[in-house]
JSON list of C-alpha atoms and ligand atoms in Angstrom, two decimals:
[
{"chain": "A", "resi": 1, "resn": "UNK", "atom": "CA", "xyz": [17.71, -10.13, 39.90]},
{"chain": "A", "resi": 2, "resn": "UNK", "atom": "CA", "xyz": [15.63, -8.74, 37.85]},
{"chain": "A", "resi": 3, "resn": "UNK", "atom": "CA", "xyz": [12.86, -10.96, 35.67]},
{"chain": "A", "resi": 4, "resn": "UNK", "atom": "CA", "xyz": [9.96, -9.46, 33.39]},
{"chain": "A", "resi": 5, "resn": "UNK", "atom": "CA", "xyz": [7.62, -11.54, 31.05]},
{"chain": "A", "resi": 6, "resn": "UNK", "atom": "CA", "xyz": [6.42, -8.52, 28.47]},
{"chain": "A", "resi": 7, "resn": "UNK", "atom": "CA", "xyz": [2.92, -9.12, 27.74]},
{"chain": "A", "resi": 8, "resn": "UNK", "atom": "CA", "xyz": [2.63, -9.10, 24.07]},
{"chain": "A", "resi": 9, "resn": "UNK", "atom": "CA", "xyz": [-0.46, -7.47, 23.95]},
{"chain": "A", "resi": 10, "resn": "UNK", "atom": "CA", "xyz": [-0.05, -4.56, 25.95]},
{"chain": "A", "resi": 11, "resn": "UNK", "atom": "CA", "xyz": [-0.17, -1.27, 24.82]},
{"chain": "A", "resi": 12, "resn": "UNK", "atom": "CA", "xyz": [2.92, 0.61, 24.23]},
{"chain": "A", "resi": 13, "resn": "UNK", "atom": "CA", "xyz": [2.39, 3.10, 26.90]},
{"chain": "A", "resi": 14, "resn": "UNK", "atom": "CA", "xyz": [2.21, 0.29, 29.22]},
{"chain": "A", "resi": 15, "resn": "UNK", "atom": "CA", "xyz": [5.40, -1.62, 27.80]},
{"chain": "A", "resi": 16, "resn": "UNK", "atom": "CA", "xyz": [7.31, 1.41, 27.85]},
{"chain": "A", "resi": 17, "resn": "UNK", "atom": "CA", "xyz": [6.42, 2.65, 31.60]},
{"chain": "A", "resi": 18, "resn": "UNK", "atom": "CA", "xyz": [7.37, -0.80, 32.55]},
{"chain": "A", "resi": 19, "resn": "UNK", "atom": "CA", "xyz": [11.07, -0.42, 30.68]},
{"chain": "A", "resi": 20, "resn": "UNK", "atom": "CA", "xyz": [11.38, 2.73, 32.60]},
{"chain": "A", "resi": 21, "resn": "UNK", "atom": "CA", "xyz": [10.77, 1.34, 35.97]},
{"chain": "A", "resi": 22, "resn": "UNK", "atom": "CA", "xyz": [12.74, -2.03, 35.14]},
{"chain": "A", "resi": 23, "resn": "UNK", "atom": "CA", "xyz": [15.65, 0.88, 33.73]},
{"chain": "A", "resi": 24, "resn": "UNK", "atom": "CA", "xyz": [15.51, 2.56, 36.82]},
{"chain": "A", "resi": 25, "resn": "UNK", "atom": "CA", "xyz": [15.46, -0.11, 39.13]},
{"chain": "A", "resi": 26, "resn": "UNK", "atom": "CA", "xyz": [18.65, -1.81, 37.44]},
{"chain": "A", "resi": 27, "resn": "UNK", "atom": "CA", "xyz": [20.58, 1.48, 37.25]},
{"chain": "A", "resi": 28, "resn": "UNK", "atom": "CA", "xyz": [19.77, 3.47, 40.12]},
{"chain": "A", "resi": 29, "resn": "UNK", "atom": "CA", "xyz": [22.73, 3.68, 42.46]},
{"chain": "A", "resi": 30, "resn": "UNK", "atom": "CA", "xyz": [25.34, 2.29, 40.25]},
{"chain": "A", "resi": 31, "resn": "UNK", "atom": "CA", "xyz": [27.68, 4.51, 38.84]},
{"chain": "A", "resi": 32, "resn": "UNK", "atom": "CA", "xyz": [29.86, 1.87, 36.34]},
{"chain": "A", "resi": 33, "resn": "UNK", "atom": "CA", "xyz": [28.35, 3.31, 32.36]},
{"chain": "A", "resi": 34, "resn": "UNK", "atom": "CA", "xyz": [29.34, -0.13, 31.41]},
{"chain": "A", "resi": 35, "resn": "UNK", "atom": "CA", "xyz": [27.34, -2.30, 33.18]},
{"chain": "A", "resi": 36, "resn": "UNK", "atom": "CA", "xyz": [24.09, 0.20, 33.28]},
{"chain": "A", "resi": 37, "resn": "UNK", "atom": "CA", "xyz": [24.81, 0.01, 29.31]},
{"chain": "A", "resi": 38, "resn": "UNK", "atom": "CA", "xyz": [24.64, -4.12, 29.14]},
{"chain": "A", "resi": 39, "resn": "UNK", "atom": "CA", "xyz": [22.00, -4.06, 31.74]},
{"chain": "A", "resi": 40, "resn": "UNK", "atom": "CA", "xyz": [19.41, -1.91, 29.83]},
{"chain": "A", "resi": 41, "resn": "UNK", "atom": "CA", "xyz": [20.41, -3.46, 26.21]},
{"chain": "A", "resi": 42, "resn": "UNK", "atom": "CA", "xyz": [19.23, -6.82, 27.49]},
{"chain": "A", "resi": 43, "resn": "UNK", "atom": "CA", "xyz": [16.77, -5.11, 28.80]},
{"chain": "A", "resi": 44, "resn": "UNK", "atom": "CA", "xyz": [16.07, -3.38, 25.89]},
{"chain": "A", "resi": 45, "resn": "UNK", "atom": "CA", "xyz": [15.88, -6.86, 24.38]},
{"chain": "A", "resi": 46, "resn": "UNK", "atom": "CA", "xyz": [13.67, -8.37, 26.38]},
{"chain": "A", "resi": 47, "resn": "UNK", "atom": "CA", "xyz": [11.12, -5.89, 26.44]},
{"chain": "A", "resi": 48, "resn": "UNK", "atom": "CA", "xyz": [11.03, -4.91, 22.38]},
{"chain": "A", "resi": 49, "resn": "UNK", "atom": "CA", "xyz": [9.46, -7.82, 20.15]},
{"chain": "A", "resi": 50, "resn": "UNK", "atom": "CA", "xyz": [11.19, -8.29, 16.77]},
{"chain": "A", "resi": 51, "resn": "UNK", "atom": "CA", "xyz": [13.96, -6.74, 17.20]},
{"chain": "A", "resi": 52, "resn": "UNK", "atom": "CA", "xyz": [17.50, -8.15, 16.13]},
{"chain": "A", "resi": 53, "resn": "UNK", "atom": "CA", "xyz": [19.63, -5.33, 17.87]},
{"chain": "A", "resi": 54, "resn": "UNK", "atom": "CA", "xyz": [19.20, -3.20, 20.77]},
{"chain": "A", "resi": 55, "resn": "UNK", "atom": "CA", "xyz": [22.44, -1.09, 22.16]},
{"chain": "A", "resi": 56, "resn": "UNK", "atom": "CA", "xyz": [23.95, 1.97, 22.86]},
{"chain": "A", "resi": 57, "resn": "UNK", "atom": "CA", "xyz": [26.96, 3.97, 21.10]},
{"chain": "A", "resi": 58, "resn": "UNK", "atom": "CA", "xyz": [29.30, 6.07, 22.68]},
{"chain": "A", "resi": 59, "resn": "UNK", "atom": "CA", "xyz": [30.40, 9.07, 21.56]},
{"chain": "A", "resi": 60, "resn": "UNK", "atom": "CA", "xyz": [34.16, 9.20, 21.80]},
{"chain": "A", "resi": 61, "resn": "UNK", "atom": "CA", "xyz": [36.32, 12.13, 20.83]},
{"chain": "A", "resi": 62, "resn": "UNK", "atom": "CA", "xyz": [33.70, 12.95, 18.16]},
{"chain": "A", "resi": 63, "resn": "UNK", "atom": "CA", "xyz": [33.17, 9.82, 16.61]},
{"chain": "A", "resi": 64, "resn": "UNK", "atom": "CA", "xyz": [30.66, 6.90, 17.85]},
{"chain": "A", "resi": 65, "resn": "UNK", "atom": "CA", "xyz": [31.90, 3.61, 19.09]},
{"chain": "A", "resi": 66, "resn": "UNK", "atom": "CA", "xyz": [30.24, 0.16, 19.81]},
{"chain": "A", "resi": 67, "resn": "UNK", "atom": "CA", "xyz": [29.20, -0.10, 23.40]},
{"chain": "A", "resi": 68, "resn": "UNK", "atom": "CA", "xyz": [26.88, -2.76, 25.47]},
{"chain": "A", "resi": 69, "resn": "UNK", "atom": "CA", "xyz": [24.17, -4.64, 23.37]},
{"chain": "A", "resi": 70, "resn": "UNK", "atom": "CA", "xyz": [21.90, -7.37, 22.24]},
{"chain": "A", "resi": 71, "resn": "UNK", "atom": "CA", "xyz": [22.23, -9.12, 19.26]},
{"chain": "A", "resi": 72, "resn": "UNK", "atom": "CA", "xyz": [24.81, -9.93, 16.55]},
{"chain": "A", "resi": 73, "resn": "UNK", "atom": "CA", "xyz": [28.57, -8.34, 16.49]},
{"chain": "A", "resi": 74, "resn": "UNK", "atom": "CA", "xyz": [28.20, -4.63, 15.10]},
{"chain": "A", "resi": 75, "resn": "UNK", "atom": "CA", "xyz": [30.13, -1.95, 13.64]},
{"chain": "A", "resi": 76, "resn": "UNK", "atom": "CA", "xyz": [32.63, -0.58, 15.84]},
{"chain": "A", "resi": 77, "resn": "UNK", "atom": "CA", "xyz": [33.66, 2.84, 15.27]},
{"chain": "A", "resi": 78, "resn": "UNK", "atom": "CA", "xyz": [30.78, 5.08, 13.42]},
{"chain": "A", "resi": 79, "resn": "UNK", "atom": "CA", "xyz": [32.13, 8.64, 12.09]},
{"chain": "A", "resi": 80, "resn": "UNK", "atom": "CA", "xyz": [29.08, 11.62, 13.06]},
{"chain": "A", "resi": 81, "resn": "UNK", "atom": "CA", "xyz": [26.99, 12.45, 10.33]},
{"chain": "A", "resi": 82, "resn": "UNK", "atom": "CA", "xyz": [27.54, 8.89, 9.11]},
{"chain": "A", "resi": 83, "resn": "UNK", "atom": "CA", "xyz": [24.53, 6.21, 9.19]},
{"chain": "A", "resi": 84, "resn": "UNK", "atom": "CA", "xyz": [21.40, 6.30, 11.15]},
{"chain": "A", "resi": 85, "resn": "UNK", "atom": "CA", "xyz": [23.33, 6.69, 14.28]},
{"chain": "A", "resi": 86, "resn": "UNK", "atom": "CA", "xyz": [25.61, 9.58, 12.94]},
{"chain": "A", "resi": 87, "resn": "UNK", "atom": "CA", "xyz": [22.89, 11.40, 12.00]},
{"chain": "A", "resi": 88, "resn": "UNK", "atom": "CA", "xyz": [21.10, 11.06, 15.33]},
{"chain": "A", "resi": 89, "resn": "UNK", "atom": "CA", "xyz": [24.36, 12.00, 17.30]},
{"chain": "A", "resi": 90, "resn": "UNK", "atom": "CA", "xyz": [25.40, 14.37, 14.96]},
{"chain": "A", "resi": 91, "resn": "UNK", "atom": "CA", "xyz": [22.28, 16.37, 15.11]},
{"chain": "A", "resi": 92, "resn": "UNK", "atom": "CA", "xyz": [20.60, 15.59, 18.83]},
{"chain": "A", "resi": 93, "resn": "UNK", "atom": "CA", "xyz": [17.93, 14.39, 17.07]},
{"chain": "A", "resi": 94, "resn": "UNK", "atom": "CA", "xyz": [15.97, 11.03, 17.00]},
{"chain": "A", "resi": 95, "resn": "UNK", "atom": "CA", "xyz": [15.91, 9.40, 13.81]},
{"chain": "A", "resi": 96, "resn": "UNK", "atom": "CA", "xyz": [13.19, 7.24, 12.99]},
{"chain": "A", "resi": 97, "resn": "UNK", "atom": "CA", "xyz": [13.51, 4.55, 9.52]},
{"chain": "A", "resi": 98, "resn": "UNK", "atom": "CA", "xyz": [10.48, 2.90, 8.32]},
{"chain": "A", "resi": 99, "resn": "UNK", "atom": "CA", "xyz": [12.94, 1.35, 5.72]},
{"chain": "A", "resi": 100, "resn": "UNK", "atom": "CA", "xyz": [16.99, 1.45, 5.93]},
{"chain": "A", "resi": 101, "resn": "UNK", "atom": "CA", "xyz": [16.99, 0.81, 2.72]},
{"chain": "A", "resi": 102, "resn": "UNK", "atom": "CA", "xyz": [15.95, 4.17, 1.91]},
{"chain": "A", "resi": 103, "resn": "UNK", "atom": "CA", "xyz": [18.55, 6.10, 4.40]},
{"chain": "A", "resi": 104, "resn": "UNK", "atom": "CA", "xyz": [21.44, 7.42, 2.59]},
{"chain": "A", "resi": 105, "resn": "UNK", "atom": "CA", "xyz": [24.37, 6.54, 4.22]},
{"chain": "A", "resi": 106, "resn": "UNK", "atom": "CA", "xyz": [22.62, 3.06, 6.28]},
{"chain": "A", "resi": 107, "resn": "UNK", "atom": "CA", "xyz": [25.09, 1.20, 7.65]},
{"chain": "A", "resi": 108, "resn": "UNK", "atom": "CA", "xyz": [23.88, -2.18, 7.52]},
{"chain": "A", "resi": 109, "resn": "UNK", "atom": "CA", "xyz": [25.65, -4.03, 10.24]},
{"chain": "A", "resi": 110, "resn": "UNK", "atom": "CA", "xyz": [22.94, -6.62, 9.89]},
{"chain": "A", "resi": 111, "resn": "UNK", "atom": "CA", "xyz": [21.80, -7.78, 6.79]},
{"chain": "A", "resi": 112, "resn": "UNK", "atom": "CA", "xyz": [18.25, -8.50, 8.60]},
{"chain": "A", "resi": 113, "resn": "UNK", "atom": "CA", "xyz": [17.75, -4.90, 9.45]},
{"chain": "A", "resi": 114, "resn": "UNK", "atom": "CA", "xyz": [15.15, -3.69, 7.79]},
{"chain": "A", "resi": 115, "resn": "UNK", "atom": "CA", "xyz": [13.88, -0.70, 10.11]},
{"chain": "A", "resi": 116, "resn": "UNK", "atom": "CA", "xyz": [15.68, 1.27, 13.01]},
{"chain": "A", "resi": 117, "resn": "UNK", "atom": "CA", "xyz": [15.16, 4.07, 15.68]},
{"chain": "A", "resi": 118, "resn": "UNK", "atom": "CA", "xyz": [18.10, 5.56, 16.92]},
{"chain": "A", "resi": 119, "resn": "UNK", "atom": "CA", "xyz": [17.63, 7.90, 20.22]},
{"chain": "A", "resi": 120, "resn": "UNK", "atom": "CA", "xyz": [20.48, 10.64, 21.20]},
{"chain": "A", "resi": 121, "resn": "UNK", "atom": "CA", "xyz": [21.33, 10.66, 24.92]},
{"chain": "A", "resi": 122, "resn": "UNK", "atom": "CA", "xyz": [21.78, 14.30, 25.87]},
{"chain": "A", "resi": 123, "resn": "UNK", "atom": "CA", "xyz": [23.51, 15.43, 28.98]},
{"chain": "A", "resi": 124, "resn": "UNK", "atom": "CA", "xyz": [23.51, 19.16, 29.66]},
{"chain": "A", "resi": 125, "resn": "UNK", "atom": "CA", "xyz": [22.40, 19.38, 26.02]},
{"chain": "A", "resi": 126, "resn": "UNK", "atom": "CA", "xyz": [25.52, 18.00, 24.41]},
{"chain": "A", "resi": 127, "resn": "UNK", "atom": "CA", "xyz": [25.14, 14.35, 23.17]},
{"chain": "A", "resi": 128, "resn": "UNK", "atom": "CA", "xyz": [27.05, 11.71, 25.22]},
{"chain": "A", "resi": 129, "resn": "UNK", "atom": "CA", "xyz": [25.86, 8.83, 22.80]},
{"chain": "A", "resi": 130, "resn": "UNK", "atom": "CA", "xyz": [22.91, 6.83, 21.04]},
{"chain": "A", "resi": 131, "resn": "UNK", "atom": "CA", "xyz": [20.42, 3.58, 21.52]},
{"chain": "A", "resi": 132, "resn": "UNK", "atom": "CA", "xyz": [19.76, 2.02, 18.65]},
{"chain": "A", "resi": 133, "resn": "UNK", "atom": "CA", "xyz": [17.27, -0.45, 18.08]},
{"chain": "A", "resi": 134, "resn": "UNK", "atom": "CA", "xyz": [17.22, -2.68, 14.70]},
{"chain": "A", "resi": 135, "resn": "UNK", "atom": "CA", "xyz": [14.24, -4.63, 13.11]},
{"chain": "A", "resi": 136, "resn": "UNK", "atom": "CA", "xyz": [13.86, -7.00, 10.72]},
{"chain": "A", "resi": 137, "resn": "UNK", "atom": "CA", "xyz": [10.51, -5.54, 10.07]},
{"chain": "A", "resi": 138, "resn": "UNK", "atom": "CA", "xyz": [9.66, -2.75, 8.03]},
{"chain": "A", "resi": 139, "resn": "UNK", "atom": "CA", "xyz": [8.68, -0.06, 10.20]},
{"chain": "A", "resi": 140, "resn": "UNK", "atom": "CA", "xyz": [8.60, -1.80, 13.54]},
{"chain": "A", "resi": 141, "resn": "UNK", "atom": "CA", "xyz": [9.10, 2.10, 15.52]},
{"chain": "A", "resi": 142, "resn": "UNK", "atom": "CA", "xyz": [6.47, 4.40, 15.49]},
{"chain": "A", "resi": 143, "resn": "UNK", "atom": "CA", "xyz": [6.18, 7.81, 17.04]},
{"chain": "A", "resi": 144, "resn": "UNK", "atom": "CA", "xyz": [5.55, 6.18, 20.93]},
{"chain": "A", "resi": 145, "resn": "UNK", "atom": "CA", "xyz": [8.95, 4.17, 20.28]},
{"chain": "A", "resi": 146, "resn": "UNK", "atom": "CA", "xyz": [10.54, 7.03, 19.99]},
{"chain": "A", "resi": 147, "resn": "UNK", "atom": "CA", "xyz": [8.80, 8.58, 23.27]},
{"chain": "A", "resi": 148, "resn": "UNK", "atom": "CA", "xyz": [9.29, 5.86, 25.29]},
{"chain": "A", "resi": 149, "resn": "UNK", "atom": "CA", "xyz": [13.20, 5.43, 24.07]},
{"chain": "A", "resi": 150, "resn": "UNK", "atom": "CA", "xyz": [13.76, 9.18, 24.54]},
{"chain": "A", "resi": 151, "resn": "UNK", "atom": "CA", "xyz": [12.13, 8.88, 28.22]},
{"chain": "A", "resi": 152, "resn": "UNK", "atom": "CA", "xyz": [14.69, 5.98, 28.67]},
{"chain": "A", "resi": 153, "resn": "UNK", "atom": "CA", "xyz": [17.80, 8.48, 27.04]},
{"chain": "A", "resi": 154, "resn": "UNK", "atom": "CA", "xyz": [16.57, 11.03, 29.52]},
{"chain": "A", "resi": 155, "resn": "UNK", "atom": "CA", "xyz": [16.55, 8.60, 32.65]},
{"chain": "A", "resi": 156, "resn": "UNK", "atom": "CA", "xyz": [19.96, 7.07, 31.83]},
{"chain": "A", "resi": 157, "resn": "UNK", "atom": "CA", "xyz": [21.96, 10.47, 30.86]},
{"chain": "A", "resi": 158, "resn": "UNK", "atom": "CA", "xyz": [23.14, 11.06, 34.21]},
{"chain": "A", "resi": 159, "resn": "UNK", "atom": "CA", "xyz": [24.17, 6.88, 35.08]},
{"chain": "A", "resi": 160, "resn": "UNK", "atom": "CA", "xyz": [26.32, 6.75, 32.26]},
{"chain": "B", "resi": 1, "resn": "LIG", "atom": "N1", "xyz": [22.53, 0.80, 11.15]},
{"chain": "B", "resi": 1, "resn": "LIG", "atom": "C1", "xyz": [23.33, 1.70, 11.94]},
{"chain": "B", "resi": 1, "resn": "LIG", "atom": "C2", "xyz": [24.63, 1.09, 12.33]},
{"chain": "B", "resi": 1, "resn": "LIG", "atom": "C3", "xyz": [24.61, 0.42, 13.66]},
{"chain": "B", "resi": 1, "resn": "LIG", "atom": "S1", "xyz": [23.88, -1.08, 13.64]},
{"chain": "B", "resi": 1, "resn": "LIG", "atom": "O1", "xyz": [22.48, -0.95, 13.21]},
{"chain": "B", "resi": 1, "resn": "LIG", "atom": "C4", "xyz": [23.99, -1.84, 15.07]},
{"chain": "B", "resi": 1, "resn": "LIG", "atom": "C5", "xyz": [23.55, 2.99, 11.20]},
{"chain": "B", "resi": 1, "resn": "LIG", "atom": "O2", "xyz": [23.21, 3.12, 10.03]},
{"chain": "B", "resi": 1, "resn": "LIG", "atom": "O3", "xyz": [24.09, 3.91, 11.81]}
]
């Protein structure tokens, strides 16, 4: 199977070209959403430092609902528009919080959240769903986060 020792002190370009070769490795060929899902939140995991929650959403007759991930039990059902994640799925658009404290509307699942970057997954331009990643530091994502995780969003759209 599959086994990857980040290097803590590589640059993000390199972390995240790594994800997306470990992403497509583990997903190309299989066909089952749910187990691509777990596979690339433990990825997901693995490969982020300080982060407390890595996962996906699915969007399910128009409201968002818990799907594979790593870390504590989350909220299940998410209404669009609502949260970090409703606002991502609701508008296709990533949404990157230095502070979740500051979002109106932050659903705080985790208490030790303290920064988040949720990514839309678009297939033929309608959104299928959302990764969201959760910190515990204040502004752990930055603007090649969000490149890398859309690359990812782009790669898994069709293998889920
Ligand atoms: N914080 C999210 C809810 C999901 S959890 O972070 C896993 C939000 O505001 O939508």
């Amino acid at each position: 199977m599959f086994d990857f020792t980040p290097d803590p002190e590589a640059p993000k370009s390199d972390l995240y070209r790594d994800l997306l070769t470990a992403a497509d490795a583990i997903t190309t060929g299989e066909s089952d959403a749910v187990a691509n899902m777990a596979n690339v939140a433990a990825l997901l995991g693995e490969f982020l430092h300080d982060c407390n929650w890595t996962g996906f959403y699915r969007l399910v007759n128009d409201e968002l609902v818990l799907g594979p991930f790593a870390g504590r039990p989350a909220c299940i059902r998410i209404p669009l528009g609502v949260g970090v994640c409703g606002a991502a799925a609701k508008s296709g658009e990533t949404q990157l919080v230095e502070d979740v404290h500051a979002f109106p509307g932050h659903i705080a699942c985790d208490a030790r959240s303290r920064s988040e970057v949720v990514v839309p997954i678009l297939r033929d331009g309608a959104v299928i769903g959302v990764i969201d990643c959760d910190s515990p530091e204040l502004a752990r994502f930055d603007a090649d986060d969000q490149a890398g995780l859309e690359a990812l969003a782009a790669l898994l759209a069709d293998r889920l």
